[in-house]
Short mmCIF file of C-alpha atoms in Angstrom, two decimals:
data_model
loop_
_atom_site.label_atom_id
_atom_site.label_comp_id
_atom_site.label_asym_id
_atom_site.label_seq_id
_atom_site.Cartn_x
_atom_site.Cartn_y
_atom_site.Cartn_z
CA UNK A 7 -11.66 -5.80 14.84
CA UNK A 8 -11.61 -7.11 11.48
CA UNK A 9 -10.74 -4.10 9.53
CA UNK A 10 -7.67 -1.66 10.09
CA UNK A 11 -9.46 1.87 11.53
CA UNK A 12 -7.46 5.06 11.09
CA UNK A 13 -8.61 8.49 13.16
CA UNK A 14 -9.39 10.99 12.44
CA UNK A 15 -10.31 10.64 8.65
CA UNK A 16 -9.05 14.54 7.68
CA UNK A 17 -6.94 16.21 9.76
CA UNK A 18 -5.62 19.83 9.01
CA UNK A 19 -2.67 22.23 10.99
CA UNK A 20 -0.91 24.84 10.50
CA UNK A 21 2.45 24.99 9.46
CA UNK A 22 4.20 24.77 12.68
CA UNK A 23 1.48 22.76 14.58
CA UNK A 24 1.26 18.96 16.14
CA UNK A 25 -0.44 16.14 14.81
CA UNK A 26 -1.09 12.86 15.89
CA UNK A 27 -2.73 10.14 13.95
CA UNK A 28 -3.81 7.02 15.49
CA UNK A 29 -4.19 3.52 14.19
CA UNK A 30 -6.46 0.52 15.21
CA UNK A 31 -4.91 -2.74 13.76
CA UNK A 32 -6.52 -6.29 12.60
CA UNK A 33 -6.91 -8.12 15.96
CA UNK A 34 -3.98 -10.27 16.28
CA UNK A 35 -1.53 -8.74 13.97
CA UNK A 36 1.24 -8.49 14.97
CA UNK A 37 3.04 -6.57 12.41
CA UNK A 38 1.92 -2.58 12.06
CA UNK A 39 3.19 -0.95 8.94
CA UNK A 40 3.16 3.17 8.64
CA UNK A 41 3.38 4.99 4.66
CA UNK A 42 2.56 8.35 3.55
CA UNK A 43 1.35 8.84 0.00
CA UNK A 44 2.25 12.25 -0.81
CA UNK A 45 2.45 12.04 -4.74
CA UNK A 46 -0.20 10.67 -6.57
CA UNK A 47 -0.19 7.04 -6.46
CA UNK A 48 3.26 6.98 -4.50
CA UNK A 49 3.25 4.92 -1.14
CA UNK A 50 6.34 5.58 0.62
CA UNK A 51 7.29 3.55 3.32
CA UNK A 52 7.78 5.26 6.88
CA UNK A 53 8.05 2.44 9.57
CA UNK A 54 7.16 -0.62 10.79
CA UNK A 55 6.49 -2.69 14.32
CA UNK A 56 6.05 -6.38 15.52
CA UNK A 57 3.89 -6.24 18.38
CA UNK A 58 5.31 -3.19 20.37
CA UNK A 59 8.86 -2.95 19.11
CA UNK A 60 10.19 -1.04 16.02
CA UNK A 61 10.48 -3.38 13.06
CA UNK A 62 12.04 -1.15 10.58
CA UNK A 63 12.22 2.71 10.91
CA UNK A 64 14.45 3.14 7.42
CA UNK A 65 11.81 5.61 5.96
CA UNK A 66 11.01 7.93 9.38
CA UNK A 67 12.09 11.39 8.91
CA UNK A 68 14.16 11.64 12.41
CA UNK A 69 13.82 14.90 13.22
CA UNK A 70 9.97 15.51 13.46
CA UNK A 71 7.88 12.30 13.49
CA UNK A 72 7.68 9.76 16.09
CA UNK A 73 5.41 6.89 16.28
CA UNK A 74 4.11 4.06 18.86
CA UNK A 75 2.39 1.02 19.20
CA UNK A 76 2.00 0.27 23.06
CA UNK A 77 -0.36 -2.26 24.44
CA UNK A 78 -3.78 -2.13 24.85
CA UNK A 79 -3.82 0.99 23.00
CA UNK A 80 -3.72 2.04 18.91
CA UNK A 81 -0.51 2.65 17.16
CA UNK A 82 -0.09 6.70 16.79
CA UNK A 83 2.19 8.90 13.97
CA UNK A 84 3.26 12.14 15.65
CA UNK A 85 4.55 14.90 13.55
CA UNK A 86 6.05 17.76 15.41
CA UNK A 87 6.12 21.09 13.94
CA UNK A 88 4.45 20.34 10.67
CA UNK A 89 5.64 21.31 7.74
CA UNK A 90 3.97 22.03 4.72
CA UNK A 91 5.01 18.95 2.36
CA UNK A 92 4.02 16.68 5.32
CA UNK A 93 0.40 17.40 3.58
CA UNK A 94 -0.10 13.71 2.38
CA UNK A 95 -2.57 10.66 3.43
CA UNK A 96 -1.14 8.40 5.32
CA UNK A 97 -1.84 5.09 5.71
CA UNK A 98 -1.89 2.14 8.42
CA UNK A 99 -1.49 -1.66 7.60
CA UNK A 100 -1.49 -4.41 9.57
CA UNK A 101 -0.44 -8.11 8.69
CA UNK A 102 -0.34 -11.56 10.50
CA UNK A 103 2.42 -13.39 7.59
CA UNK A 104 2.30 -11.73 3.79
CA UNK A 105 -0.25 -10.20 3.41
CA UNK A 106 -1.27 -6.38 4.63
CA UNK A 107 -4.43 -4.90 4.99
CA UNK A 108 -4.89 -1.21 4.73
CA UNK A 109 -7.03 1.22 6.43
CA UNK A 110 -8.78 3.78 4.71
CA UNK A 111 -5.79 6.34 5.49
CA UNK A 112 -5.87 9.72 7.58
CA UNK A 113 -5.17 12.78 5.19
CA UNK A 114 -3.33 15.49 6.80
CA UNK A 115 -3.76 19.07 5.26
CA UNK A 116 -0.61 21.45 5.98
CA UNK A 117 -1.93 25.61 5.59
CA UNK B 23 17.75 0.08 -4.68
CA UNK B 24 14.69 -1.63 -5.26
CA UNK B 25 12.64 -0.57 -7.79
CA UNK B 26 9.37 -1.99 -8.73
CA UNK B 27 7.99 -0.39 -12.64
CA UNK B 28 4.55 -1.31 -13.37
CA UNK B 29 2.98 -0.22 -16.75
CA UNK B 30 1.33 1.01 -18.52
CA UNK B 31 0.57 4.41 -16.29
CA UNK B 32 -2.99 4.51 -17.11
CA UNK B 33 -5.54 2.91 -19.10
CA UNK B 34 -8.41 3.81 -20.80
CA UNK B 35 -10.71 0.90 -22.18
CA UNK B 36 -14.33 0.21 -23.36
CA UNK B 37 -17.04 -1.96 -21.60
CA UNK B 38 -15.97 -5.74 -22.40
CA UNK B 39 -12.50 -5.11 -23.34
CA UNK B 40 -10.00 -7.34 -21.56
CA UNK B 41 -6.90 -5.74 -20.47
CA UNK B 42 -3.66 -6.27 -18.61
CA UNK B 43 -0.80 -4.69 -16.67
CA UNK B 44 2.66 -5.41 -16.06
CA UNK B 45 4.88 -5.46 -12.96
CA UNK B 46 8.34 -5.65 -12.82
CA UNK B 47 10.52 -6.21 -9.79
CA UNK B 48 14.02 -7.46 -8.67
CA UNK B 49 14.16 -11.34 -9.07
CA UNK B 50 16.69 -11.78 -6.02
CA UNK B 51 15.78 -11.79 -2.51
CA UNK B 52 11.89 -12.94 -3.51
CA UNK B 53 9.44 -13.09 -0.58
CA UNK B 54 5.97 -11.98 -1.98
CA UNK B 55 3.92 -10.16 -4.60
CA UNK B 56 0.84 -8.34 -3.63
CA UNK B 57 -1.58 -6.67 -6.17
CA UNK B 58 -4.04 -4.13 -4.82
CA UNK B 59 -7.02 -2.29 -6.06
CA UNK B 60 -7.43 0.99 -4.89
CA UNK B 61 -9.79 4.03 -5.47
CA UNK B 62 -9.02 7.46 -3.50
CA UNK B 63 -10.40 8.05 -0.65
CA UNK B 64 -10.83 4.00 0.14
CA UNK B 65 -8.39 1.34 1.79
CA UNK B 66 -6.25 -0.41 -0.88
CA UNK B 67 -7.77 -3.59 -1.34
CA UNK B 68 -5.85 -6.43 -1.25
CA UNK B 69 -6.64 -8.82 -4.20
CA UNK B 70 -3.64 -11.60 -4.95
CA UNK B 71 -0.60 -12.36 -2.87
CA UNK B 72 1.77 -14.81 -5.12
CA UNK B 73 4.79 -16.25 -3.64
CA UNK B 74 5.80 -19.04 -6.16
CA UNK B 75 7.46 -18.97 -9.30
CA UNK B 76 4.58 -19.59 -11.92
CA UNK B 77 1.74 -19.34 -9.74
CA UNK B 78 -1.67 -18.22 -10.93
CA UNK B 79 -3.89 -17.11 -9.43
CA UNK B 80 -8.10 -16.18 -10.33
CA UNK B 81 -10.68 -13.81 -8.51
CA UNK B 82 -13.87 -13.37 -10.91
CA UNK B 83 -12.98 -12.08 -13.98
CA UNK B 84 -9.28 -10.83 -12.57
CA UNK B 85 -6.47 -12.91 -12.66
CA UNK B 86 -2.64 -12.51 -12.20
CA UNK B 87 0.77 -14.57 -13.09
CA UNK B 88 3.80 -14.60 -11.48
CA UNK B 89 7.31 -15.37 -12.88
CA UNK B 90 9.98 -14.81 -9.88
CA UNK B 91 13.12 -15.56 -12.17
CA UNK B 92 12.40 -12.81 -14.78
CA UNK B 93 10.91 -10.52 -12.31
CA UNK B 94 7.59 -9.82 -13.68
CA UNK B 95 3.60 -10.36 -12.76
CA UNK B 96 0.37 -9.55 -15.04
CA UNK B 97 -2.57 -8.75 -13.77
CA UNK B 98 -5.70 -9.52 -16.65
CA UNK B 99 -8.86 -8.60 -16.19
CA UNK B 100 -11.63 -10.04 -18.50
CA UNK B 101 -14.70 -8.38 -19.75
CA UNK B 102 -14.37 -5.18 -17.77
CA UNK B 103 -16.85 -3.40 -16.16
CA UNK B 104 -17.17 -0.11 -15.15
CA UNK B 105 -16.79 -0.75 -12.03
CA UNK B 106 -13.28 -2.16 -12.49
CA UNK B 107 -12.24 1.54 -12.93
CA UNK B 108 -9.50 1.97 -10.28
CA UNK B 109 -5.58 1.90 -9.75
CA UNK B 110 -4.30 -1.17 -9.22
CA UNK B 111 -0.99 -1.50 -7.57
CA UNK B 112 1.63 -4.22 -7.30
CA UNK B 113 3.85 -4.15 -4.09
CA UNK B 114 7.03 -6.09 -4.13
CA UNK B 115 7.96 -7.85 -0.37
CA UNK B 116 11.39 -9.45 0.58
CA UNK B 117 11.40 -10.53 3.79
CA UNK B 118 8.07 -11.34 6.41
CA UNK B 119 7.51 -8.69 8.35
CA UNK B 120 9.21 -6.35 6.00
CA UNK B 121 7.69 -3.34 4.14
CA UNK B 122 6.38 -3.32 1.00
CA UNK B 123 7.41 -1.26 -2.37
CA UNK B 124 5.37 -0.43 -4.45
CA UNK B 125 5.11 0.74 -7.90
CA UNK B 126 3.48 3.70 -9.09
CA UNK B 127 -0.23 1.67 -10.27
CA UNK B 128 -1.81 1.94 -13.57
CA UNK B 129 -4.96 3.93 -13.58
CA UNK B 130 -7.84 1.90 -15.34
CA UNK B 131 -10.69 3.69 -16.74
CA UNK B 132 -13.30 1.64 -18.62
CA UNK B 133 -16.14 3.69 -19.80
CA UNK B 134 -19.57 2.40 -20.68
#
């Protein structure tokens, strides 16, 4: 496609619960970026992949959140056991050289 | 650490003012500059990216300047509108592929 498309668009758990946000990139992309804006205005890098491998995973909280970009498929963010300050929108990007395009972002509500 | 300030925070202008931002970001290890416009609830939208020192670079009334050696960019906007009421951010990038960081936007508010 020509635009980035995030599912769902709201997405709330309870503390405790799974959730699983998935990720449509640009058509030929190759790079897929991952960042959770928690604070207003504050994009926080989580992780990154070319094609199907990790790029970068510096900013992935090890513990509970996983994430994927497999062939043929969208990219997913998993978050086991959410916690309450994982309530944040989090947004996909996908690039081809410099420049990244966002998605409209997936905001996850923690109760 | 890289740290990427833009200023000021927010902004609150009338119709037809012009008005302009700063960012600042490390001058080593230069790949790219990307300023966004974003409103909540949409997809940050990409405006300039500006690899080269003194670039320049012009989208309607919106314009941006680069200067890689002393770290900085300003965005300008001419004449604004309403509708130019957003945050715009600047996202510093070092390597391809790599991630960007951002700074924490100015909020513009122009008010009829």
């Amino acid at each position: 496609g020509e635009e980035v498309a995030q599912t769902p668009k709201h997405l709330v758990r309870g503390e405790g619960q799974k959730a699983k946000l998935y990720c449509a990139p640009i058509k030929g992309h190759s790079y897929v970026f991952w960042y959770q804006q928690v604070l207003k205005n504050e994009f926080k890098f989580l992780i990154s992949f070319q094609n199907e491998n990790v790029f970068d995973e510096t900013g992935m909280p090890k513990e509970r959140f996983s994430a994927k970009c497999l062939p043929n498929s969208p990219c997913s963010l998993e978050i086991q056991a959410t916690k309450l300050e994982d309530s944040a929108v989090y947004f996909c990007a996908s690039s081809q050289s410099r420049l990244q395009f966002f998605g409209p972002g997936t905001r996850l509500t923690v109760l | 650490i890289l740290n990427v300030e833009q200023s000021p925070q927010s902004l609150h202008v009338q119709e037809g003012d012009s008005t302009n931002f700063t960012c600042s970001f490390p001058s080593s290890n230069f790949y790219a500059l990307h300023w966004y416009r974003w409103e909540t609830a949409k997809s940050p939208e990409a405006l300039f990216v500006m690899t080269l020192n003194g670039d320049e670079k012009k989208k309607g009334r919106i314009s941006a300047t680069l200067n890689t050696k002393e770290g900085y960019s300003y965005l300008y906007i001419k004449g604004s509108q309403p509708e130019d009421s957003a945050t715009y951010l600047c996202a510093f990038l070092y390597n391809q592929g790599g991630k960007l960081i951002f700074g924490q936007g100015t909020e513009l508010s122009v008010k009829p």
